[in-house]
Tab-separated table of C-alpha atoms in Angstrom:
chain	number	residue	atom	x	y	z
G	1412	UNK	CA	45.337	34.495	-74.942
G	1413	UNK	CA	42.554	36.320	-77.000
G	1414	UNK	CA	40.108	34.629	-74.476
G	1415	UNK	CA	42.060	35.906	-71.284
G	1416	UNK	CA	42.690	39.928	-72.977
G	1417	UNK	CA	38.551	39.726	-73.406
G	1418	UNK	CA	38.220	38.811	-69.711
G	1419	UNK	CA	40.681	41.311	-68.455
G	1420	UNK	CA	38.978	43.977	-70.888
G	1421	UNK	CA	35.651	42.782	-69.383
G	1422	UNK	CA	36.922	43.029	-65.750
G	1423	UNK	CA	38.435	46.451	-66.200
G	1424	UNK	CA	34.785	47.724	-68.247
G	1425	UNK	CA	33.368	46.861	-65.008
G	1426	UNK	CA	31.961	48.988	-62.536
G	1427	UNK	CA	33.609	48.840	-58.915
G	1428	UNK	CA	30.553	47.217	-57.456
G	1429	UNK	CA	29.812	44.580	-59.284
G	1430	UNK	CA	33.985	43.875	-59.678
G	1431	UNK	CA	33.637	42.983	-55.747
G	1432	UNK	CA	30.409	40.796	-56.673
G	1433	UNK	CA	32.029	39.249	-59.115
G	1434	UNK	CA	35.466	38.192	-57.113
G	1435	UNK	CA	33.176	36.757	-54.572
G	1436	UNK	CA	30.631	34.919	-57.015
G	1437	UNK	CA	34.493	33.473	-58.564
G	1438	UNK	CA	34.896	32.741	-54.461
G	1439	UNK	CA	32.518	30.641	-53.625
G	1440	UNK	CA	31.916	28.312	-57.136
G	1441	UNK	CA	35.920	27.957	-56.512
G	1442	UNK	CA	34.826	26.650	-52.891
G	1443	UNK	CA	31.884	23.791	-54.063
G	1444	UNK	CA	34.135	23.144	-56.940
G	1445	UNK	CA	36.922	21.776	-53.997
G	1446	UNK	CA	33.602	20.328	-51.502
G	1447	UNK	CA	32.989	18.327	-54.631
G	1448	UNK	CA	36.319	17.096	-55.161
G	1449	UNK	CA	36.556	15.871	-51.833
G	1450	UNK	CA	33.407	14.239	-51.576
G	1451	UNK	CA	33.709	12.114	-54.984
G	1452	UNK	CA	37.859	11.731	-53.609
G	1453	UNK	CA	35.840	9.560	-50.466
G	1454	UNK	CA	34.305	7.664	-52.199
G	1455	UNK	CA	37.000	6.014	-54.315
G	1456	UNK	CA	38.378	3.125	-51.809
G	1457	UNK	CA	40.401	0.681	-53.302
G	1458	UNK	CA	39.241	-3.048	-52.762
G	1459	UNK	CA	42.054	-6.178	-52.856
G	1460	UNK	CA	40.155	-9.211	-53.347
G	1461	UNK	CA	40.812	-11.720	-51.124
G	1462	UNK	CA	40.842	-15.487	-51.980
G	1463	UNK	CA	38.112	-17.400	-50.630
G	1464	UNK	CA	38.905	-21.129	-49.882
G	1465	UNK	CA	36.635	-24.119	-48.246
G	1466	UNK	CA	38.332	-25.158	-45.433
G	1467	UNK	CA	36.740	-27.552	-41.930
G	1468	UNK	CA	37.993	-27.099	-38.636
G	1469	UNK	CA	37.536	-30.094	-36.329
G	1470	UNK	CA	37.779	-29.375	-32.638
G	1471	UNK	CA	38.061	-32.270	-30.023
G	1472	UNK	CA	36.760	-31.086	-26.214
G	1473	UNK	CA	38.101	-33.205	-23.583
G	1474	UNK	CA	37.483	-33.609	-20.185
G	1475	UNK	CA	40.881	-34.746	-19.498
G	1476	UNK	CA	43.087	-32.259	-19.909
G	1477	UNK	CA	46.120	-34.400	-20.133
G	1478	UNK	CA	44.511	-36.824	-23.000
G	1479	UNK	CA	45.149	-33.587	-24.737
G	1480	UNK	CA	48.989	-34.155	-24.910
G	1481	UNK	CA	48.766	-37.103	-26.169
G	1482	UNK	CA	49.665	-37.165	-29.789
G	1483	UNK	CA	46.675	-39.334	-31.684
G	1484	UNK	CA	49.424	-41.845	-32.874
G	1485	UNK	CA	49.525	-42.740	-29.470
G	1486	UNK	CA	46.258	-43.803	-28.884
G	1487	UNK	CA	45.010	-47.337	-29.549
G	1488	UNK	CA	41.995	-48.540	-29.972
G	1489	UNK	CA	40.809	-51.982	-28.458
G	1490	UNK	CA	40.301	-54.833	-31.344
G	1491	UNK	CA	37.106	-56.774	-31.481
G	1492	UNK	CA	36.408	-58.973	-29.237
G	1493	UNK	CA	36.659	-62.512	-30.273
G	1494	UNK	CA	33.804	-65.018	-29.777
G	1495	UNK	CA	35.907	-67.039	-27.432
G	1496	UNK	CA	35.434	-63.965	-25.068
G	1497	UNK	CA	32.215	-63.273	-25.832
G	1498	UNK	CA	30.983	-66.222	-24.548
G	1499	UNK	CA	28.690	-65.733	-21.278
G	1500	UNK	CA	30.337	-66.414	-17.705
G	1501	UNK	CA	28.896	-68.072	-14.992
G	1502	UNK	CA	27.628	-65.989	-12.520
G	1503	UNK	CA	29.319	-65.303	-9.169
G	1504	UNK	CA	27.608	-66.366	-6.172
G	1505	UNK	CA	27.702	-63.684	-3.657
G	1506	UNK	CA	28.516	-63.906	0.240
G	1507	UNK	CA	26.056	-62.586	2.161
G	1508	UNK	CA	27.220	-59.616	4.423
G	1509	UNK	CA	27.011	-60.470	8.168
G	1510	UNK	CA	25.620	-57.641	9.654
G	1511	UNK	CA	27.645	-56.786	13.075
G	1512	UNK	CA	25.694	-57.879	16.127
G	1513	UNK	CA	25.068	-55.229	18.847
G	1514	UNK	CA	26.164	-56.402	22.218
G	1515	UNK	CA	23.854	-54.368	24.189
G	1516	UNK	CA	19.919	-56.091	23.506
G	1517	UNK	CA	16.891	-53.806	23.719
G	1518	UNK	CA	15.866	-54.220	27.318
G	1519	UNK	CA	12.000	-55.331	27.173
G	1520	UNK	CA	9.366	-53.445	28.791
G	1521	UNK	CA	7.492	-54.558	31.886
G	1522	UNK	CA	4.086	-55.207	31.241
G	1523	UNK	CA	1.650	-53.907	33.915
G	1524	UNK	CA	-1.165	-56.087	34.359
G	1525	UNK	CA	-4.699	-53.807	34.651
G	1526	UNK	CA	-7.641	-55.275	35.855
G	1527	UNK	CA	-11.041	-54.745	34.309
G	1528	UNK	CA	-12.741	-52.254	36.859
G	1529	UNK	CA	-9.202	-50.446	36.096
G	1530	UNK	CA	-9.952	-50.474	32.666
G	1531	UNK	CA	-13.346	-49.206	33.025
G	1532	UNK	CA	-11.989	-46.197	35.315
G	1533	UNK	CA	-9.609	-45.960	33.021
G	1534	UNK	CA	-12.031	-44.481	30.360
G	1535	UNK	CA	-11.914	-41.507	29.417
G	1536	UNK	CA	-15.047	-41.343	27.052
G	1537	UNK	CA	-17.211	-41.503	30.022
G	1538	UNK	CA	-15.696	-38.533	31.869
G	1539	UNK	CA	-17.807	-35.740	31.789
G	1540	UNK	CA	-16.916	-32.269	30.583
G	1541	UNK	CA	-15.661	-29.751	32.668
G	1542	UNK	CA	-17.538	-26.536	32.912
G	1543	UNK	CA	-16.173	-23.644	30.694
G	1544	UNK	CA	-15.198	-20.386	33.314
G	1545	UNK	CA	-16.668	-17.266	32.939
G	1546	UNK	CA	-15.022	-14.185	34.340
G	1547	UNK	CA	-16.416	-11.411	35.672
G	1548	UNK	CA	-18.227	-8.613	32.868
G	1549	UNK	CA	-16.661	-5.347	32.808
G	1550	UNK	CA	-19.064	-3.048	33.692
G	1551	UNK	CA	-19.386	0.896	32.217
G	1552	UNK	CA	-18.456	2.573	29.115
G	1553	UNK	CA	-16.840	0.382	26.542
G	1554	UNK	CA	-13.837	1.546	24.683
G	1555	UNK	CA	-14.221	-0.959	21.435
G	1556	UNK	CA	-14.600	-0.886	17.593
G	1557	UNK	CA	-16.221	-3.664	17.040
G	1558	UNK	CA	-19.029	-3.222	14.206
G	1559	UNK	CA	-23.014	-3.730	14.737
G	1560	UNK	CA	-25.529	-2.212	16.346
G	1561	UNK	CA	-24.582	-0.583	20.064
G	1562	UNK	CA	-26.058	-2.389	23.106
G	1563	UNK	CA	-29.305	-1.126	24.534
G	1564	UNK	CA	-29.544	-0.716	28.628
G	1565	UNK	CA	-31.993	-0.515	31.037
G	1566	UNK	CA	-33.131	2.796	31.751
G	1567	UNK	CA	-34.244	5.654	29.210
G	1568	UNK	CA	-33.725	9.647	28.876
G	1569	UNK	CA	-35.233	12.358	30.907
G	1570	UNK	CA	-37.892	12.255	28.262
G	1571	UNK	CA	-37.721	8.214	27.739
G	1572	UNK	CA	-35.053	8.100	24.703
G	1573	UNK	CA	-33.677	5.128	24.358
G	1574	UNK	CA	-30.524	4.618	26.471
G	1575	UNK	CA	-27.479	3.185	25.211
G	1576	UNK	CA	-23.813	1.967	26.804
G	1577	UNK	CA	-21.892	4.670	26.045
G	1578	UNK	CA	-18.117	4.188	24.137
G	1579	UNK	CA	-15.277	6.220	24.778
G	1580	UNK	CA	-13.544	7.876	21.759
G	1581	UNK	CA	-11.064	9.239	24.073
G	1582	UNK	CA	-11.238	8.574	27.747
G	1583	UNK	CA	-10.262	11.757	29.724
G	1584	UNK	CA	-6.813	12.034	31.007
G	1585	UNK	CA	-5.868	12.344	35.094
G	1586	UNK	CA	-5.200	15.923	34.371
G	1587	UNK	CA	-8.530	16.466	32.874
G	1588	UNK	CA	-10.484	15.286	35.879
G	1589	UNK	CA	-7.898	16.065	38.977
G	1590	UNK	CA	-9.315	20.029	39.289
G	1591	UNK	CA	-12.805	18.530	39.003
G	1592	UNK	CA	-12.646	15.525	41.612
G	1593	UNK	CA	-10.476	17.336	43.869
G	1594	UNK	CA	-13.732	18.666	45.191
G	1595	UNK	CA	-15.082	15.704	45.719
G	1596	UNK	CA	-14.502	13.052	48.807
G	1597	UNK	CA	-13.315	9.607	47.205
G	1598	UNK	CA	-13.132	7.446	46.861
G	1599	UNK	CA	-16.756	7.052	45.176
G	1600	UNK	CA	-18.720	7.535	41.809
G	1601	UNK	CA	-20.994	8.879	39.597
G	1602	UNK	CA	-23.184	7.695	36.844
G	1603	UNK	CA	-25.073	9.822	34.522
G	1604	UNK	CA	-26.380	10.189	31.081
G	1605	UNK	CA	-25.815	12.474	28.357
G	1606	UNK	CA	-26.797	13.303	25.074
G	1607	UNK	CA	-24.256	13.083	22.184
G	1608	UNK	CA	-23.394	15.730	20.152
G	1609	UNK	CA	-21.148	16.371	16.955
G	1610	UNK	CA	-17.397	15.558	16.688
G	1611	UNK	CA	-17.967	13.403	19.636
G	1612	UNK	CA	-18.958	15.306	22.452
G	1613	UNK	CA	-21.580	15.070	24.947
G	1614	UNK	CA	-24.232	17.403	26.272
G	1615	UNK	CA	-27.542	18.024	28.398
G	1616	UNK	CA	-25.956	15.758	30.787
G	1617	UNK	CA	-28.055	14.272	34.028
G	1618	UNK	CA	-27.324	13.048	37.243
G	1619	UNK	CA	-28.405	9.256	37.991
G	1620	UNK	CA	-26.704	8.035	41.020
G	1621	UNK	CA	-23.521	8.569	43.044
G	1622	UNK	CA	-21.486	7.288	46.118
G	1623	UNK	CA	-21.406	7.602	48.881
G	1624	UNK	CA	-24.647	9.544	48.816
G	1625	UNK	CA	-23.095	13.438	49.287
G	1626	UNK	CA	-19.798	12.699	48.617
G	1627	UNK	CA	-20.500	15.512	45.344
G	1628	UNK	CA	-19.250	12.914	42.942
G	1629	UNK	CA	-22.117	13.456	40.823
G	1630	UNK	CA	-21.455	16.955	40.598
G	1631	UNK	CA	-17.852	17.101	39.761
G	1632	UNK	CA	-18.462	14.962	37.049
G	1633	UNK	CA	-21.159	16.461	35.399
G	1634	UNK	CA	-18.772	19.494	35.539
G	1635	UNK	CA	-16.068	17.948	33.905
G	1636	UNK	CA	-18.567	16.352	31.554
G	1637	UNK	CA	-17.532	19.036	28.664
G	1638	UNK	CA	-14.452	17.719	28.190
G	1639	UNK	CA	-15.546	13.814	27.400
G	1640	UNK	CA	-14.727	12.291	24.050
G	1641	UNK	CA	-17.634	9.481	23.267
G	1642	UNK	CA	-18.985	7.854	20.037
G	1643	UNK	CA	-23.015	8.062	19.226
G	1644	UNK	CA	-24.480	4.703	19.144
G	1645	UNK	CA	-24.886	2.610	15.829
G	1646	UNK	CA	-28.289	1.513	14.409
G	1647	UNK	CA	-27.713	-0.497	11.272
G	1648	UNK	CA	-23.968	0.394	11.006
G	1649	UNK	CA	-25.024	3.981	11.246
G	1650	UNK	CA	-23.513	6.711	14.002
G	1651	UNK	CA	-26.666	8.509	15.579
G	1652	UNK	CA	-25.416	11.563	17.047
G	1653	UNK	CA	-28.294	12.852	19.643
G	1654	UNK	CA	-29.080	9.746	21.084
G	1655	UNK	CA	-28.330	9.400	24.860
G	1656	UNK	CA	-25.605	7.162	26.420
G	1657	UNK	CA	-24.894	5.945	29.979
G	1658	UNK	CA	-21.131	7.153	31.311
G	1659	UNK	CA	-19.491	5.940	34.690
G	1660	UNK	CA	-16.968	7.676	36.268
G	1661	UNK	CA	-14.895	6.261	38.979
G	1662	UNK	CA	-13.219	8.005	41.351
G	1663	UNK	CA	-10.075	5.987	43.618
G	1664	UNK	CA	-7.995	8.388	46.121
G	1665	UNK	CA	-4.289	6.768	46.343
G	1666	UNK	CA	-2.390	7.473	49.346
G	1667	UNK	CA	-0.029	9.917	48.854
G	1668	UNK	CA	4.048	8.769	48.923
G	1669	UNK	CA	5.700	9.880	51.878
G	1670	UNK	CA	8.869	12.037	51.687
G	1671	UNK	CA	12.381	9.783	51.429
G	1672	UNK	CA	13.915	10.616	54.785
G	1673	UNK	CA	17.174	8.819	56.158
């Protein structure tokens, strides 16, 4: 009693302030005084012991289901065999199998009798070998990828470059050349030779040959020359741009369709 009058005496000594401090320091050791509690209450866990005993558990697998059933009383095992049955037996002669004859018999081939010059003729190691074909060469600018060094032609530059088959790297379109050779009187040709420039076009273009003579092949082409797509030559696996090439344009009029009437 004499220790709760001094705390009460204590408490009411105090000033305001630190009476709030206090009931909140009282607070919060009251609150880890319960955490604690509750955390040494979860760790108490009552343990049973349990008996341990040695036991073996045999399991049988059977294919047979129904062997299963069985009860093992019911099975019985075969005794030893005596010597009496041990002894060897003769062997068994076996019947041979007839194999069933087919009525219908393998008809035999005719023979063909060949005489010796027939032999000989006959030979085919002494026939001699056909002659391989060779089709025609196309002839003008090739269209082809194929790597090496470009082909050299006859002929040379207005100034005696070198003169090379050209390639196309696009050929032009019907629509490209129709306002061009609509000038001109096919059907007929031209073939001239230009100098390539960058990104594949062609320049300083020249007039070699045309037909029919005044048929002004030659001149619609090197008109629509601007507009042609071709690849510089290759030296050593190189492009060459400014080296001059050979192009052929040909020019075919087709009829024009007549009208559907009834």
């Amino acid at each position: 009693m004499r220790l709760a009058d001094w705390c009460r005496e204590r408490y009411a000594g105090l000033d305001p302030e630190w009476r709030r401090k206090a009931v909140g320091l009282s607070l919060a050791v009251g609150i880890e005084a319960l955490l604690v509690l509750l955390l040494l209450s979860l760790g108490i866990v009552n343990r049973e012991p349990v008996p341990m005993s040695d036991s073996l558990v045999t399991v049988t697998m059977s294919e047979n289901p129904a062997e299963e059933d069985e009860p093992s009383e019911a099975r019985s095992y075969p005794a030893e065999d005596s010597p009496a049955s041990q002894a060897p037996q003769p062997p068994q002669e076996e019947e041979p199998v007839q194999q069933p004859t087919d009525a219908r018999q393998t008809p035999v081939p005719a023979l063909i009798a060949v005489s010796p010059d027939s032999m000989r003729s006959l030979d085919i190691s002494r026939a001699q070998p056909s002659r391989p074909i060779v089709g025609a060469q196309p002839y003008g600018p090739v269209d082809t990828a194929r790597p090496g060094d470009s082909q050299r032609i006859a002929g040379s530059g207005p100034n005696g470059e070198p003169l090379y088959a050209a390639r196309w790297y696009r050929e032009p379109t019907d629509q490209e050349l129709q306002g061009y050779l609509s000038t001109a009187s096919g059907p007929g040709y031209a073939l001239i030779n230009c100098q390539t420039a960058p990104q594949y076009r062609v320049e300083n273009c020249v007039l070699v040959s045309e037909g029919p003579q005044g048929s002004n092949m030659g001149r619609a082409v090197l008109a629509a020359a601007w507009q042609f797509k071709v690849r510089p030559p290759q030296i050593g696996g190189r492009p060459q741009v400014g080296e001059w090439v050979r192009i052929r344009i040909t020019y075919d009029v087709r009829p024009a369709v007549p009208p559907y009437s009834r």
